[in-house]
Coordinates of C-alpha atoms in Angstrom, one line a residue:
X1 CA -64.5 29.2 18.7
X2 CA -62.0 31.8 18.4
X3 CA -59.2 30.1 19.6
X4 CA -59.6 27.0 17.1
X5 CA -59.7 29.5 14.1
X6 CA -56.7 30.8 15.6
X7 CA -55.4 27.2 16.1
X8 CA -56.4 26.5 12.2
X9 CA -54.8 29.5 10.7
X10 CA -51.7 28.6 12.5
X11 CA -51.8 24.9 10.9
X12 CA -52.4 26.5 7.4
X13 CA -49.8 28.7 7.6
X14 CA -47.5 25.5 8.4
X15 CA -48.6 23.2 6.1
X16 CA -49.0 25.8 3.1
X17 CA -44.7 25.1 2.6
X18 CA -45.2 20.9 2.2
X19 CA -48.0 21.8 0.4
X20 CA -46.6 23.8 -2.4
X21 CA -43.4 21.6 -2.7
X22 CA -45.6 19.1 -3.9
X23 CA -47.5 21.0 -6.1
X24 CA -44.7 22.4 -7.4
X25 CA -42.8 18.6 -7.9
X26 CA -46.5 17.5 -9.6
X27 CA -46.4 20.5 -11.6
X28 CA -42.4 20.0 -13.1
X29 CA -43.6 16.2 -14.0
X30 CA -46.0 17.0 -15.9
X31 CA -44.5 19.3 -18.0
X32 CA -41.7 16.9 -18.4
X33 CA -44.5 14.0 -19.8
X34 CA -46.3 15.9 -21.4
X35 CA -45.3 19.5 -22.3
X36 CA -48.0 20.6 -25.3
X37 CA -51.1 19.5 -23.3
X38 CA -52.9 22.2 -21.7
X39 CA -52.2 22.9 -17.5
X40 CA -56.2 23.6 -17.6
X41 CA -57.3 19.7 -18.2
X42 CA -55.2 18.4 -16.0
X43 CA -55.9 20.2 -13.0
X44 CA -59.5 19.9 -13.6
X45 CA -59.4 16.2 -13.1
X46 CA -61.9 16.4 -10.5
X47 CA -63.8 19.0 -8.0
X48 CA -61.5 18.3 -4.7
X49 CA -58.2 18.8 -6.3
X50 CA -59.7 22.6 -7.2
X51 CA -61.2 23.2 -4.0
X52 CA -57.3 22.2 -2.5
X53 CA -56.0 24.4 -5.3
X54 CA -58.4 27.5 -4.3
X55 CA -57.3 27.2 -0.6
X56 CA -53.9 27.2 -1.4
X57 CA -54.1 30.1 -3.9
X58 CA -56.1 32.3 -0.8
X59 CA -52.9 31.2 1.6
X60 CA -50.3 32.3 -0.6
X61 CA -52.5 35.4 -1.5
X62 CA -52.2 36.2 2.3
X63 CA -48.6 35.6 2.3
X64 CA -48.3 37.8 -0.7
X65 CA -49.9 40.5 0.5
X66 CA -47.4 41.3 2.8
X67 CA -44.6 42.0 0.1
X68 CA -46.8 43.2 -3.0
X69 CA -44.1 44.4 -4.6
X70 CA -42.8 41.3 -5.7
X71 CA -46.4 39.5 -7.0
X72 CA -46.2 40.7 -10.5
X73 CA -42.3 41.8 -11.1
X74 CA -41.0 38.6 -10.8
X75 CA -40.1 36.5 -13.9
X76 CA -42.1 32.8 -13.5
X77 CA -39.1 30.8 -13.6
X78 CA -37.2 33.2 -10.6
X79 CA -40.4 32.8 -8.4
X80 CA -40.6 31.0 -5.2
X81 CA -43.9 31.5 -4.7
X82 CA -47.6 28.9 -5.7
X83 CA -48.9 32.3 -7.6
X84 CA -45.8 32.8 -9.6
X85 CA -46.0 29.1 -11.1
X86 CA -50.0 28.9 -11.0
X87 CA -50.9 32.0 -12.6
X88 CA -49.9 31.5 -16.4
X89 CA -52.3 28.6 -15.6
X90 CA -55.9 29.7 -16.9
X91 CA -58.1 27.7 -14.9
X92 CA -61.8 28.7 -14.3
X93 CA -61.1 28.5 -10.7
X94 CA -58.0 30.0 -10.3
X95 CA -59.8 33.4 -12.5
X96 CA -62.6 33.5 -10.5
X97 CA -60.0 34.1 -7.5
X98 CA -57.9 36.5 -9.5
X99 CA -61.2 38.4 -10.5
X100 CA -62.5 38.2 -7.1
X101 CA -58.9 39.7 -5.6
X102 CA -58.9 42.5 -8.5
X103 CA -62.3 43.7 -7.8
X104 CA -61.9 43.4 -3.8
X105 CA -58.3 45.7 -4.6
X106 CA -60.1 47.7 -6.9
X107 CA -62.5 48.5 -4.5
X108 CA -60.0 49.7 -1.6
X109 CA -58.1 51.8 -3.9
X110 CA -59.5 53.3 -7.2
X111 CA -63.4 52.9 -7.1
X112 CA -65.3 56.0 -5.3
X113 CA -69.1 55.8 -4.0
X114 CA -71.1 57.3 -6.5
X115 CA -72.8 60.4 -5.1
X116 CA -77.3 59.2 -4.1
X117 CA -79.3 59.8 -7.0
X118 CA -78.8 63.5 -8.0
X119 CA -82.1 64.1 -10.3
X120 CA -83.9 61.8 -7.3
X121 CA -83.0 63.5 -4.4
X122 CA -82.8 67.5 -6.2
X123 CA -85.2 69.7 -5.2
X124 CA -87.6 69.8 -7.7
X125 CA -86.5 72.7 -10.2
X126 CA -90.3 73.5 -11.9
X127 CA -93.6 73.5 -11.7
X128 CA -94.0 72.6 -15.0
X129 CA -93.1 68.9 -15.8
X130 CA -91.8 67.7 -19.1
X131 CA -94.3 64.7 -19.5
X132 CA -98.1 65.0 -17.9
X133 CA -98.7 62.3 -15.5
X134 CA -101.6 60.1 -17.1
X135 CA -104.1 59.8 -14.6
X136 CA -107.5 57.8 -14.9
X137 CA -110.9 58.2 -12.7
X138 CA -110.5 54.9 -11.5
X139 CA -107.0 56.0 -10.0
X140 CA -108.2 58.3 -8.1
X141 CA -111.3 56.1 -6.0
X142 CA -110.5 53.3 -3.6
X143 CA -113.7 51.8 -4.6
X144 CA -116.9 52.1 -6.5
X145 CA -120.3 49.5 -7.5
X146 CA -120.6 51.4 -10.9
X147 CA -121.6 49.7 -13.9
X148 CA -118.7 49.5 -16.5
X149 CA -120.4 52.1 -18.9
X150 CA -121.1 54.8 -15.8
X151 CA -117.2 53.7 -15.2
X152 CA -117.1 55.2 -18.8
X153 CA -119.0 58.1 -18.2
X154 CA -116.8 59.6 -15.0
X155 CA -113.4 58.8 -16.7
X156 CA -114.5 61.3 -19.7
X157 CA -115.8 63.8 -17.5
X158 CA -112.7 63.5 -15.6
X159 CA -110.7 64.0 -18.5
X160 CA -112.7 66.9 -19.5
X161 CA -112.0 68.6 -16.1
X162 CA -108.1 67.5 -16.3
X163 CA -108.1 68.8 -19.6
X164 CA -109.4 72.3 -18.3
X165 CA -106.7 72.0 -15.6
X166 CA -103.7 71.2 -18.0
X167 CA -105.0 74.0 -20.6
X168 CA -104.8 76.7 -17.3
X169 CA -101.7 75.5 -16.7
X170 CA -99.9 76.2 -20.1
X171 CA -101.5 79.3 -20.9
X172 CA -100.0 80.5 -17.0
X173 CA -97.2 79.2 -18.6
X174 CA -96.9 81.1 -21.7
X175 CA -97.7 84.2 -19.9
X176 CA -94.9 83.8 -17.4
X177 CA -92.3 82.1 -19.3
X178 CA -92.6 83.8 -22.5
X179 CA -94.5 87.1 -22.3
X180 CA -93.2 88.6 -19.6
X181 CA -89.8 87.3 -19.8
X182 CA -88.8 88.4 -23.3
X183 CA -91.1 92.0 -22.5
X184 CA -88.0 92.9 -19.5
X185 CA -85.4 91.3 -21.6
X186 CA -87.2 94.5 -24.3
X187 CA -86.8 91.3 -27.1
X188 CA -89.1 92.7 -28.5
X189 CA -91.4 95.6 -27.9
X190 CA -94.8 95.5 -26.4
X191 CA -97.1 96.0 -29.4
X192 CA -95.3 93.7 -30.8
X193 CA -96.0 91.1 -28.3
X194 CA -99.4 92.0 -27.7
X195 CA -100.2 91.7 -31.7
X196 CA -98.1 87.6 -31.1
X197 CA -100.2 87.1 -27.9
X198 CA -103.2 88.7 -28.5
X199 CA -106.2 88.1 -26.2
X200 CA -104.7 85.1 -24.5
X201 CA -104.5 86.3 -21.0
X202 CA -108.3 86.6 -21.2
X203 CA -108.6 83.1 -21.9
X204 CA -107.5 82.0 -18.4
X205 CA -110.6 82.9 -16.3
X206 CA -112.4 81.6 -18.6
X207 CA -111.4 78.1 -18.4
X208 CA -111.1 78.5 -14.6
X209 CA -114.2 79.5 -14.2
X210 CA -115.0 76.0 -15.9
X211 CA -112.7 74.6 -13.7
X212 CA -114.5 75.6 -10.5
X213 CA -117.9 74.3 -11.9
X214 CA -116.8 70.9 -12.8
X215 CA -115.0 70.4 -9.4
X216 CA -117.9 71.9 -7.4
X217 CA -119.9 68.8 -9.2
X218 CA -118.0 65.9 -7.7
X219 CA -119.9 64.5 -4.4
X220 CA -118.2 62.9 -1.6
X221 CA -117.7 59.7 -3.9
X222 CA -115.7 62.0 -6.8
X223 CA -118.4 60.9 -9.2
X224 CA -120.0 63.4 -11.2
X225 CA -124.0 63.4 -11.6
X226 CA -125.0 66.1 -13.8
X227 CA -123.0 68.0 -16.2
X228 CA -124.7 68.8 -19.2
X229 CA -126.9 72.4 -17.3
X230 CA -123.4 73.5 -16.0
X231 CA -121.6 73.3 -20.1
X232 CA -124.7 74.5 -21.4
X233 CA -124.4 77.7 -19.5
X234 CA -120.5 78.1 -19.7
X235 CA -120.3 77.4 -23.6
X236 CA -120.9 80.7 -24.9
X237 CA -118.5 82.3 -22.8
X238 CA -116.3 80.2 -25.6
X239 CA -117.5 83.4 -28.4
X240 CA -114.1 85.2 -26.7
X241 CA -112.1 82.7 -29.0
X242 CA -113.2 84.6 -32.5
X243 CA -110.8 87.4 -31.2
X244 CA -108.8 85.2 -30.5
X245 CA -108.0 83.0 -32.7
X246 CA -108.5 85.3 -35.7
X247 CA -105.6 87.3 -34.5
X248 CA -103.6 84.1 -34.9
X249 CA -103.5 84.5 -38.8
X250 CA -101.4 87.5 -38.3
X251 CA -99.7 86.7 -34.7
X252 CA -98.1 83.8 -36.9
X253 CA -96.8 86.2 -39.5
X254 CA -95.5 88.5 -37.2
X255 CA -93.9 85.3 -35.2
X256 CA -92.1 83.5 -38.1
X257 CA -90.8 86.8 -39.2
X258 CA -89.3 87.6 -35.5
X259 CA -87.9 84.7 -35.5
X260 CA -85.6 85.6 -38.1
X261 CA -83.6 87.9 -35.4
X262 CA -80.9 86.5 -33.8
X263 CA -82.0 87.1 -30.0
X264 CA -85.7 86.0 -30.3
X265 CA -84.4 82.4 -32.1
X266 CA -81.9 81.8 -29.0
X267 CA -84.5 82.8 -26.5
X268 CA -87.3 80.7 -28.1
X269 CA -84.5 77.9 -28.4
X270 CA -83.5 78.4 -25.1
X271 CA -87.4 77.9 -23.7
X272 CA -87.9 75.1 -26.0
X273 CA -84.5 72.9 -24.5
X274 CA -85.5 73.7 -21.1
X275 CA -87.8 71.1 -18.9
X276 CA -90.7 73.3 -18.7
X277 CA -91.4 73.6 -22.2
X278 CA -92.1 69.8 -23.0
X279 CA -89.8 70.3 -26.4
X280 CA -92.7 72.3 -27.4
X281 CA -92.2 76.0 -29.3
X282 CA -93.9 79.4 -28.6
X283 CA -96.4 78.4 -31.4
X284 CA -97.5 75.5 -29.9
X285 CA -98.3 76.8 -26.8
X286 CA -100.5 79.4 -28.5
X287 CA -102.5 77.3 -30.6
X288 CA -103.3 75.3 -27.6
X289 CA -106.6 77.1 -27.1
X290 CA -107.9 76.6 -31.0
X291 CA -107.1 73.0 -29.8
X292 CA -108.9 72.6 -27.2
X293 CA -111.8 74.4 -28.4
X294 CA -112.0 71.7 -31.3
X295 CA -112.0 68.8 -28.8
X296 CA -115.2 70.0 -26.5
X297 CA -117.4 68.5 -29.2
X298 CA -115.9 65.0 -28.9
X299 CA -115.8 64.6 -25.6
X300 CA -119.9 65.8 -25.4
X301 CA -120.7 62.9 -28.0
X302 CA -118.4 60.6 -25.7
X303 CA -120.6 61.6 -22.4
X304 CA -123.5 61.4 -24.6
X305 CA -122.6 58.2 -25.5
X306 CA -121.8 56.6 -22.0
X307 CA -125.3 58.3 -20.2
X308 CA -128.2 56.4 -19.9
X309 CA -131.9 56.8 -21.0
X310 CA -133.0 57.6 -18.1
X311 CA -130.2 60.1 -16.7
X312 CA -130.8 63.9 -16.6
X313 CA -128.3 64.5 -18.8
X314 CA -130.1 62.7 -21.5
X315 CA -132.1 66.6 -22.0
X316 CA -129.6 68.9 -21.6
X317 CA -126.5 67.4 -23.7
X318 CA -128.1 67.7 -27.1
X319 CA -128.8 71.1 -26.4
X320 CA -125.1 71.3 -25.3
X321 CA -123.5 69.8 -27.9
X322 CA -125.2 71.8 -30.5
X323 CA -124.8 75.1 -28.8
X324 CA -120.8 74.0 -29.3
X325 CA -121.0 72.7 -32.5
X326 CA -122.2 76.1 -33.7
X327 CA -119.9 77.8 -31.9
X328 CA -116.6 76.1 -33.6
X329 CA -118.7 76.7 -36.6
X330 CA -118.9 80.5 -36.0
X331 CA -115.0 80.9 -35.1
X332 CA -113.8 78.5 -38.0
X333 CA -115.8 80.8 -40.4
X334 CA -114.2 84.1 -38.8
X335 CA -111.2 83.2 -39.0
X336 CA -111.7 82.1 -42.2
X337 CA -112.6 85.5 -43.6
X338 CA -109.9 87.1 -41.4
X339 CA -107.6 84.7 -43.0
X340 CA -108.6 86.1 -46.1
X341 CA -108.6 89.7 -45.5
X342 CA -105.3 88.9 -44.4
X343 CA -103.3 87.6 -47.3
X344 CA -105.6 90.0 -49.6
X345 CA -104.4 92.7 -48.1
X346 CA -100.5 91.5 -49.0
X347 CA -101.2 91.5 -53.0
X348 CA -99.1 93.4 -54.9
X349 CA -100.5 94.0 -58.0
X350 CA -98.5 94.5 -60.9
X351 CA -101.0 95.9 -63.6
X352 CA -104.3 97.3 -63.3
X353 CA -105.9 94.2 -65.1
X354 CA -104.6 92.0 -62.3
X355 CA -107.4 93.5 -59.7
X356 CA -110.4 91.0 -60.9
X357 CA -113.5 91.7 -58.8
X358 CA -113.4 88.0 -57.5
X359 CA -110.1 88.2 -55.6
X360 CA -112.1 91.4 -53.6
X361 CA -115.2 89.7 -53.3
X362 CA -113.8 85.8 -51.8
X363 CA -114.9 85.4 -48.4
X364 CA -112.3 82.9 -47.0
X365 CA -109.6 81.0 -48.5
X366 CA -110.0 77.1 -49.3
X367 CA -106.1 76.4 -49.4
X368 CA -102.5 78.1 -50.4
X369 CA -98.7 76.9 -50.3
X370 CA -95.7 76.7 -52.5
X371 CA -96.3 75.1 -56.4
X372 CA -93.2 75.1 -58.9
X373 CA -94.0 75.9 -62.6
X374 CA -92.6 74.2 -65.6
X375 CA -89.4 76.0 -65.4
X376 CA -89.0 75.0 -62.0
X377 CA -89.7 78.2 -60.4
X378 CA -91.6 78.8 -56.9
X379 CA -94.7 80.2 -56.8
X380 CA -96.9 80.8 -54.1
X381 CA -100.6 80.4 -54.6
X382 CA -103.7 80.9 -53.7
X383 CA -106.9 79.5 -53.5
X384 CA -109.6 82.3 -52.7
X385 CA -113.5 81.1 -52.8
X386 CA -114.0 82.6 -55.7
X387 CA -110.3 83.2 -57.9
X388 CA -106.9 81.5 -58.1
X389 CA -104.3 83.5 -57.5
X390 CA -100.5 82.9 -58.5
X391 CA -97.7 85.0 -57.0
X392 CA -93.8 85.2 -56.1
X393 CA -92.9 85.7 -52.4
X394 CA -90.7 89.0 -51.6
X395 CA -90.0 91.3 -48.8
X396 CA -91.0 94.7 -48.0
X397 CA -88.7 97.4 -46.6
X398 CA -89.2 96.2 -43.1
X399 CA -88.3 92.3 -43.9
X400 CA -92.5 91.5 -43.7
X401 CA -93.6 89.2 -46.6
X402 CA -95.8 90.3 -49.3
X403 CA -96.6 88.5 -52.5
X404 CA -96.4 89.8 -56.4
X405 CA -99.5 89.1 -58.5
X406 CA -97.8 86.6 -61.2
X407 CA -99.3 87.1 -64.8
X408 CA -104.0 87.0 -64.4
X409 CA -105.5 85.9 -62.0
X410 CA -108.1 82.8 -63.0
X411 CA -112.2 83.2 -61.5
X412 CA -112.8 79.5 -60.3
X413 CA -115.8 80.0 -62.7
X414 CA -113.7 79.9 -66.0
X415 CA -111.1 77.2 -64.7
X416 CA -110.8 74.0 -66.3
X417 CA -108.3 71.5 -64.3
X418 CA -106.3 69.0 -65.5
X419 CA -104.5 65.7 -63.5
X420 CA -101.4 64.7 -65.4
X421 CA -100.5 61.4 -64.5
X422 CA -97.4 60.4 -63.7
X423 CA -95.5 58.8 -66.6
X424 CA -92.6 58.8 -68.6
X425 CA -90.8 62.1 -70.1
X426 CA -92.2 62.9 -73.4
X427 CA -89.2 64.5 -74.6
X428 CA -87.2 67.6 -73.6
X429 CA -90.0 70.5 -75.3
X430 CA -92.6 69.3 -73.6
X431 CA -94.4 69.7 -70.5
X432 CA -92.8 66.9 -68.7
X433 CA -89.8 67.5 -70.4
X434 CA -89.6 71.2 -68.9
X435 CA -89.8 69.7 -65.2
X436 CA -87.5 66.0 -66.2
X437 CA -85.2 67.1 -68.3
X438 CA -86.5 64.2 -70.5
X439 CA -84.6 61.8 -68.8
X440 CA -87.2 60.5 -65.8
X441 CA -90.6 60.5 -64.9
X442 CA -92.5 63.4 -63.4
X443 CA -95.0 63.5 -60.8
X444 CA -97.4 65.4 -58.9
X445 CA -98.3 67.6 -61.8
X446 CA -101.8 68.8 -62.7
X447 CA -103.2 71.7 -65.4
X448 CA -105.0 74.7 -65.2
X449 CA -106.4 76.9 -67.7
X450 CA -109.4 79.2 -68.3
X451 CA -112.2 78.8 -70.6
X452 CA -113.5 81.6 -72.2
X453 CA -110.6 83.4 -72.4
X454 CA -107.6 82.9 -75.3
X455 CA -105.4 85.5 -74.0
X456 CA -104.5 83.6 -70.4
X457 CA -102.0 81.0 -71.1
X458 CA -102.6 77.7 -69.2
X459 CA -100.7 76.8 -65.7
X460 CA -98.5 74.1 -65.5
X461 CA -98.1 73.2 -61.7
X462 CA -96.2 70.5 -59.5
X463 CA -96.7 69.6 -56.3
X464 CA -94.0 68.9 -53.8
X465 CA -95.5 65.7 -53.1
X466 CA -98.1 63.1 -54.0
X467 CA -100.5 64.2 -51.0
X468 CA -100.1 67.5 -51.4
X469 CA -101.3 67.3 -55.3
X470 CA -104.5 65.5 -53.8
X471 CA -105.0 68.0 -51.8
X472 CA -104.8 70.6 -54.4
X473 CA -106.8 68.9 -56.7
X474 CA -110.3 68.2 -54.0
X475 CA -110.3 72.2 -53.6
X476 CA -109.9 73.1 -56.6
X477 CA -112.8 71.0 -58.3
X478 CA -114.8 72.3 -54.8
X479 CA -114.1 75.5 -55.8
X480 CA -114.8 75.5 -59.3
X481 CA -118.5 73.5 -58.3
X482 CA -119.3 76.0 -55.4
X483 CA -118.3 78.9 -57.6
X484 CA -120.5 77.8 -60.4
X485 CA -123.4 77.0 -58.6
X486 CA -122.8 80.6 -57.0
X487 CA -122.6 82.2 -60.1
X488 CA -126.0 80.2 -61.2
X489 CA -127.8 82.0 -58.2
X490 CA -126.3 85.6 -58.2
X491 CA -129.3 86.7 -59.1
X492 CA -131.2 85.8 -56.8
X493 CA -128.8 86.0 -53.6
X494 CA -126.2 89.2 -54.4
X495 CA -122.6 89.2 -53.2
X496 CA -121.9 91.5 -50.5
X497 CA -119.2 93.8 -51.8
X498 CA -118.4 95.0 -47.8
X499 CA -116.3 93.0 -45.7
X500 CA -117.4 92.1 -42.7
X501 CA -116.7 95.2 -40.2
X502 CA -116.4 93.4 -37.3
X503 CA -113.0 92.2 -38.8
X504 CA -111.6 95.0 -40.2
X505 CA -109.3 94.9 -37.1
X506 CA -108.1 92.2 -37.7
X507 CA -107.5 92.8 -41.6
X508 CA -105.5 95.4 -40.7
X509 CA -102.8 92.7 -38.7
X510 CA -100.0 92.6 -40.8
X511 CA -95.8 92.8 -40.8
X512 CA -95.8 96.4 -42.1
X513 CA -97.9 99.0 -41.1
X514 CA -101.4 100.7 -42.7
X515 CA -99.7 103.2 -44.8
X516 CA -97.1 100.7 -45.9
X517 CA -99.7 98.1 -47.0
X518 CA -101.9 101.0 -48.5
X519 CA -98.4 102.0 -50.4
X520 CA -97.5 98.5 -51.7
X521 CA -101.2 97.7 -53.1
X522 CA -101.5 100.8 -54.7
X523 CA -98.9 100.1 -57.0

């Protein structure tokens, strides 16, 4: 076989001369006949002609690449060889040889192999993955005879014990990413960090302790048969989160304010942009517990829905889910109250008359933000349980944020609210007029004013937005009817003029210290 392809190379190679005279005599008396028609039609009368024309093209590309140097410098007219006369031709043939001889050339010379995979075949660089790797029950079991609700059933207990797992991880996380890191780097100082952190590291054996219980459950089939006993008994290890998250009210203070320095922003940047982190900030990671502790009530209803009549669970969960439901209950009122004591504590009153005994005696807060007036001025206010509160956000001597009393307070007794629609300006000297200009139509606006009492002018308010005007107006008619009926039945249930002591701790959480806060509200 060798020795005829030699013997047929050797033929090619001495016919490829005769072969592209006549070519070349075909292609002069064409032109001559018929010079404006296109070269392309005619030699693709029909498929034999281009197959001849593609085996010629790949002899003379042989021939050529022995002088290269000559294949492309050549005027047309001055060349004596097929490419130099067939290549202004732009047949579909002849440019899937040209494309094929460019890429094999390309190839040789310029192109480089691309170094294997980098991010595929590097090591892996963390233990902490950008995106959490979804993984049902069912994944995890070859095979199983369950009905489709007990299918139900394992695949929320499963995420409930994936969910413990994920939750260890991040707060691990946290502590070695964030505290530590940013304590050596002396970012910023330890009681500083401790008052951001708070009880957190507590929280871990907590949750693997859980952990533990729930895997210890699974049998040799990784289905879980009783859960509700082993919740029941861990739930009220969950009372360690009042601590906690009633420190947050301040640790988020003390956090937005640090962030304000130039080297805590780059290093929080710097942990954010950085695989571990999930594009998630410091704050998120902290507030991961609060979120968590929220979500064990849902998944008991979910198990409760899924178990059967007859299963042993069917006793215990009830009790379960209202042991939790009390407990979220218990930590959303602390931290309500700490909330309170909180922002109470950074009023600055401006006159005497300002200190209304219903600011002191308001329990929690239902809602605050920012709120423009009619001139256009920001105002941040508050909604205490039992007084509304207007005042103008400034800065102590050590950059913490306090907040002066703007004109008298309003008891949610007295209050009388007012929606303005939104319509049309009514002119430059009115109301709308003070926020329009008198030109377009203003929005999110609503009244209040106090009955009762002449000498307090009414508030003129505008939210920043339609929702947040909504908002504003449910808690305010909540806590003018709550306050009311309160008032109706002082008499027969007092007010508690002592806060709670078991919070004055946390009260005492602020951006400036004791003597500064004691300094700034006795003025």
């Amino acid at each position: 076989m060798e020795v005829e392809d030699l013997g047929e190379m050797r033929t090619s190679w001495s016919l490829s001369g005769e072969t592209h005279a006549v070519l070349c005599d075909h292609a002069g008396k064409k032109r001559k006949q018929d010079p404006i028609s296109e070269p392309a039609t005619r030699i693709m009368e029909d498929d034999e002609e281009e197959e001849e024309e593609e085996g010629e093209m790949m002899s003379d590309n042989h021939k050529d690449s022995e002088e290269p140097s000559n294949k492309r410098v050549k005027p047309v007219a001055k060349s004596n060889s097929l490419t130099g006369v067939i290549t202004p031709v732009k047949t579909p043939a002849l440019k899937r040889i040209g494309q094929s001889i460019s890429r094999s050339i390309s190839f040789r010379t310029d192109a480089r192999p691309l170094p294997p995979a980098p991010l595929r075949s590097r090591p892996k660089a963390s233990s902490f993955p950008r995106r959490r790797n979804s993984q049902c029950w069912s994944d995890t079991v070859e095979s199983h005879d369950l009905t489709a609700k007990e299918i139900k059933r394992q695949e929320v207990i499963y995420e409930l014990t994936q969910g413990e797992r994920q939750l260890i991880e991040d707060l691990s996380l946290v502590k070695k990413v964030y505290y530590e890191p940013m304590l050596k780097l002396d970012i910023m100082t330890e009681s500083e960090l401790g008052q951001i952190f708070g009880t957190l590291d507590s929280l871990i054996p907590l949750h693997e302790d859980l952990l533990a219980r729930l895997e210890r459950l699974r049998g040799s089939e990784k289905t879980v048969g009783e859960v509700g006993p082993t919740l029941l008994n861990w739930f009220p290890c969950l009372e360690a989160y009042v601590t906690y998250c009633c420190n947050q009210v301040g640790a988020k203070a003390l956090l937005d304010h640090k962030k304000q320095q130039k080297r805590v922003e780059q290093f929080l940047r710097l942990c954010q942009e950085s695989s571990f982190s999930r594009k998630l900030d410091l704050w998120n990671f902290l507030d991961l517990p609060r979120s968590r502790l929220v979500k064990y009530p849902l998944l008991l209803k979910e198990i409760q829905k899924c178990t059967p009549p007859d299963h042993p669970d069917e006793d215990t969960l009830p009790d379960a889910l209202e042991l939790i439901q009390s407990i979220v209950a218990e930590v959303n009122k602390k931290t309500g109250e700490a909330e309170c004591q909180f922002y109470r504590r950074g009023l600055i009153y401006l006159e005497e008359s300002q200190r209304i005994t219903e600011i002191h005696q308001s329990r929690f807060l239902y809602c605050h933000g920012e709120l423009k007036t009619n001139k256009g001025q920001k105002l941040h206010v508050f909604l205490f349980e039992l007084a509304l509160v207007l005042t103008r956000p400034v800065e102590d001597r050590d950059g913490g944020q306090m907040f002066n009393v703007y004109r008298q307070p309003l008891p949610n007794t007295l209050i009388n609210l007012e929606e303005i629609p939104d319509s049309e300006a009514g002119g430059g000297g009115t109301f709308r007029g003070a926020f329009t200009g008198g030109n377009d139509k203003v929005k999110n606006c609503f009244r209040v004013s106090s009955r009762g009492r002449t000498k307090v002018n009414p508030y003129c308010l505008q939210a920043n937005d339609s929702f947040s005007k909504q908002q504003w107006i449910t808690c305010l008619r909540q806590a003018i009817v709550q306050s009311r009926d309160r008032s109706a039945h002082t008499s027969q249930s007092p007010i508690s003029l002592h806060p709670d002591p078991g919070l004055c701790h946390i009260a005492d959480l602020s951006l400036s210290s004791d003597t500064d806060m004691a300094d700034h509200t006795s003025r």
